[in-house]
XYZ file of C-alpha atoms in Angstrom:
215
model
C 20.135 30.028 27.855
C 21.559 33.527 27.704
C 22.386 34.671 31.205
C 22.423 38.455 31.473
C 21.592 41.302 33.792
C 20.556 44.678 32.418
C 20.149 47.939 34.257
C 18.633 50.987 32.634
C 18.825 54.584 33.774
C 17.441 57.832 32.338
C 20.408 60.178 31.527
C 22.418 59.321 34.649
C 26.112 58.704 35.274
C 28.063 56.041 37.190
C 31.684 55.486 38.118
C 31.446 51.819 37.272
C 28.899 49.368 35.955
C 29.078 46.726 33.237
C 29.087 47.468 29.507
C 27.584 50.895 28.876
C 25.514 51.661 25.774
C 22.809 54.182 24.939
C 19.552 54.143 22.996
C 16.858 56.762 22.592
C 18.509 59.094 25.093
C 18.703 56.334 27.726
C 21.874 54.886 29.230
C 21.981 51.083 29.534
C 24.346 49.125 31.782
C 24.613 45.462 30.766
C 26.242 42.820 32.972
C 27.070 39.433 31.429
C 29.684 38.773 34.102
C 29.650 39.683 37.768
C 30.596 43.219 38.790
C 29.535 46.331 40.690
C 27.265 49.261 39.867
C 28.356 52.490 41.589
C 26.157 55.580 41.187
C 27.604 59.063 41.665
C 24.637 61.441 41.573
C 21.555 62.008 43.727
C 18.889 59.369 44.407
C 17.810 57.912 41.063
C 14.753 56.230 39.624
C 15.461 53.459 37.148
C 14.582 49.981 35.922
C 16.374 46.668 36.257
C 16.016 43.349 34.459
C 17.661 40.417 36.235
C 17.745 36.906 34.715
C 19.092 33.821 36.503
C 20.808 30.819 34.918
C 18.560 28.274 33.209
C 18.244 24.692 34.432
C 20.020 21.885 32.614
C 17.989 19.436 30.543
C 17.675 15.840 31.680
C 19.416 12.857 30.129
C 20.937 9.506 31.053
C 22.519 6.688 29.080
C 19.116 4.986 29.053
C 16.866 7.838 27.915
C 16.712 11.395 26.658
C 14.971 13.570 29.172
C 12.859 16.630 29.705
C 13.562 20.317 29.190
C 15.215 22.606 31.733
C 13.283 25.531 33.147
C 14.259 29.123 32.449
C 16.048 31.124 35.088
C 13.844 33.407 37.128
C 13.193 36.842 35.636
C 12.622 40.065 37.580
C 11.823 43.434 35.993
C 10.744 46.542 37.876
C 11.355 50.194 38.537
C 13.226 51.171 41.694
C 15.067 53.941 43.528
C 18.867 53.682 43.554
C 20.737 55.215 46.487
C 24.007 56.975 45.512
C 25.481 56.226 48.938
C 25.559 52.512 48.103
C 27.320 50.311 45.598
C 25.323 47.427 44.127
C 26.910 44.028 43.696
C 25.938 42.125 40.549
C 26.358 38.339 40.411
C 25.457 36.612 37.138
C 24.329 33.028 37.641
C 25.448 30.417 35.112
C 23.227 27.779 33.548
C 23.003 24.294 35.030
C 24.600 21.179 33.580
C 22.551 18.045 32.854
C 19.937 17.476 35.593
C 21.288 20.389 37.648
C 19.447 23.585 38.505
C 20.717 26.918 37.209
C 22.417 29.368 39.545
C 20.801 32.420 41.091
C 21.559 35.931 39.812
C 21.749 38.929 42.163
C 21.476 42.697 41.863
C 22.067 44.177 45.316
C 19.377 42.650 47.541
C 17.356 41.375 44.555
C 17.568 37.627 43.825
C 16.427 35.825 40.668
C 16.143 32.065 41.258
C 17.947 29.598 38.985
C 15.813 27.477 36.659
C 14.748 23.959 37.622
C 16.427 21.064 35.849
C 14.828 18.507 33.603
C 14.640 14.786 34.358
C 16.533 11.938 32.735
C 15.897 9.199 35.283
C 13.174 6.577 35.585
C 9.441 7.236 35.758
C 7.978 8.891 38.813
C 10.529 11.715 39.133
C 9.103 15.208 38.749
C 10.957 18.084 37.153
C 12.888 20.249 39.615
C 11.458 23.436 41.068
C 13.187 26.735 40.271
C 12.704 30.193 38.782
C 10.726 28.276 36.183
C 10.234 24.546 36.688
C 11.865 21.761 34.698
C 9.736 19.405 32.595
C 8.534 15.993 33.781
C 9.653 12.617 32.410
C 7.386 10.227 30.499
C 5.961 6.895 31.735
C 3.177 7.980 34.027
C 2.625 11.635 33.071
C 5.077 12.802 35.746
C 4.532 16.450 36.682
C 6.832 19.295 35.810
C 8.612 21.286 38.497
C 7.106 24.386 40.060
C 8.090 27.907 39.074
C 8.711 30.715 41.568
C 5.811 33.151 41.908
C 6.558 36.422 40.142
C 9.614 34.993 38.354
C 8.513 32.116 36.137
C 6.118 29.264 35.400
C 5.773 25.536 35.949
C 7.340 22.915 33.718
C 5.144 20.715 31.543
C 4.208 17.158 32.472
C 5.600 14.121 30.702
C 3.386 11.915 28.576
C 1.819 8.683 29.751
C 4.069 6.431 27.651
C 6.300 8.800 25.624
C 7.166 12.448 25.190
C 8.816 14.499 27.931
C 7.665 17.860 29.266
C 9.119 21.202 28.261
C 10.667 23.538 30.815
C 8.669 26.514 31.982
C 9.424 30.012 30.744
C 8.949 33.469 32.200
C 5.853 33.988 30.062
C 4.191 30.542 29.942
C 4.201 27.020 31.348
C 6.141 24.298 29.553
C 4.342 22.118 27.032
C 3.050 18.645 27.974
C 4.542 15.554 26.342
C 2.386 13.254 24.238
C 2.742 9.883 22.551
C 3.947 11.617 19.398
C 6.101 14.503 20.629
C 7.778 16.155 23.584
C 6.506 19.438 24.959
C 7.873 22.800 23.852
C 9.599 25.133 26.276
C 7.493 27.916 27.714
C 7.947 31.279 25.998
C 9.904 34.028 27.732
C 8.925 37.685 28.128
C 9.877 40.528 25.787
C 11.335 43.838 26.996
C 12.973 46.787 25.235
C 15.363 47.612 28.081
C 18.358 46.844 25.824
C 17.159 49.319 23.200
C 15.127 46.848 21.106
C 12.411 44.331 21.919
C 14.074 41.089 23.040
C 12.746 37.911 24.645
C 14.330 36.678 27.882
C 14.037 33.499 29.971
C 12.508 30.918 27.626
C 12.264 27.270 28.702
C 14.012 24.308 27.066
C 12.066 21.831 24.932
C 11.651 18.197 25.907
C 14.149 15.893 24.213
C 12.617 12.457 23.655
C 10.978 11.323 20.395
C 10.142 14.401 18.345
C 11.850 17.068 20.392
C 9.946 20.110 21.584
C 11.057 23.571 20.498
C 12.841 25.916 22.855
C 10.693 28.766 24.093
C 11.593 32.224 22.710
C 14.156 33.833 25.011
């Protein structure tokens, strides 16, 4: 999953703050690594988009597992105080069967995505920003997403087909006897200057693999 933080301000200036671009008269500060945003002018109104690291898919030597959930996504307008500096921490994606890491913008926290499952039946997908998919053999449930940040992972099939990880815009797909579930779609924003999807879930991996959700 792409792991990025974007901040967008309307014709404002900063001493420091990520990679700076502009589009349509707007200034865009993009963080793909951790850093600090330091405003210099009066109190500002702006928008931020914060995306956490996605969860790792599940797998073991015995089976191919379910899809990882997308990292939590937060997008909103806010007032930025010029007396403060804002620490940005970009959370990395999780390895196999490991949740993604949280991302931070000042006091704002996006929760890392829940991991998929590669173990035996009866193990649900992990909870996270969006939940990881469930394993097959018993229609095991997907993990739970965090309210306001993502969606639940899809359930595994009764005898085959693992669940897809949840995305910011939709739950993960459910596995069936013929295919694994697709990852839940992300959400599209134009904060970078063009419409782009963020925080899509991973597709389930067993049998006919599910597609990754856009984003």
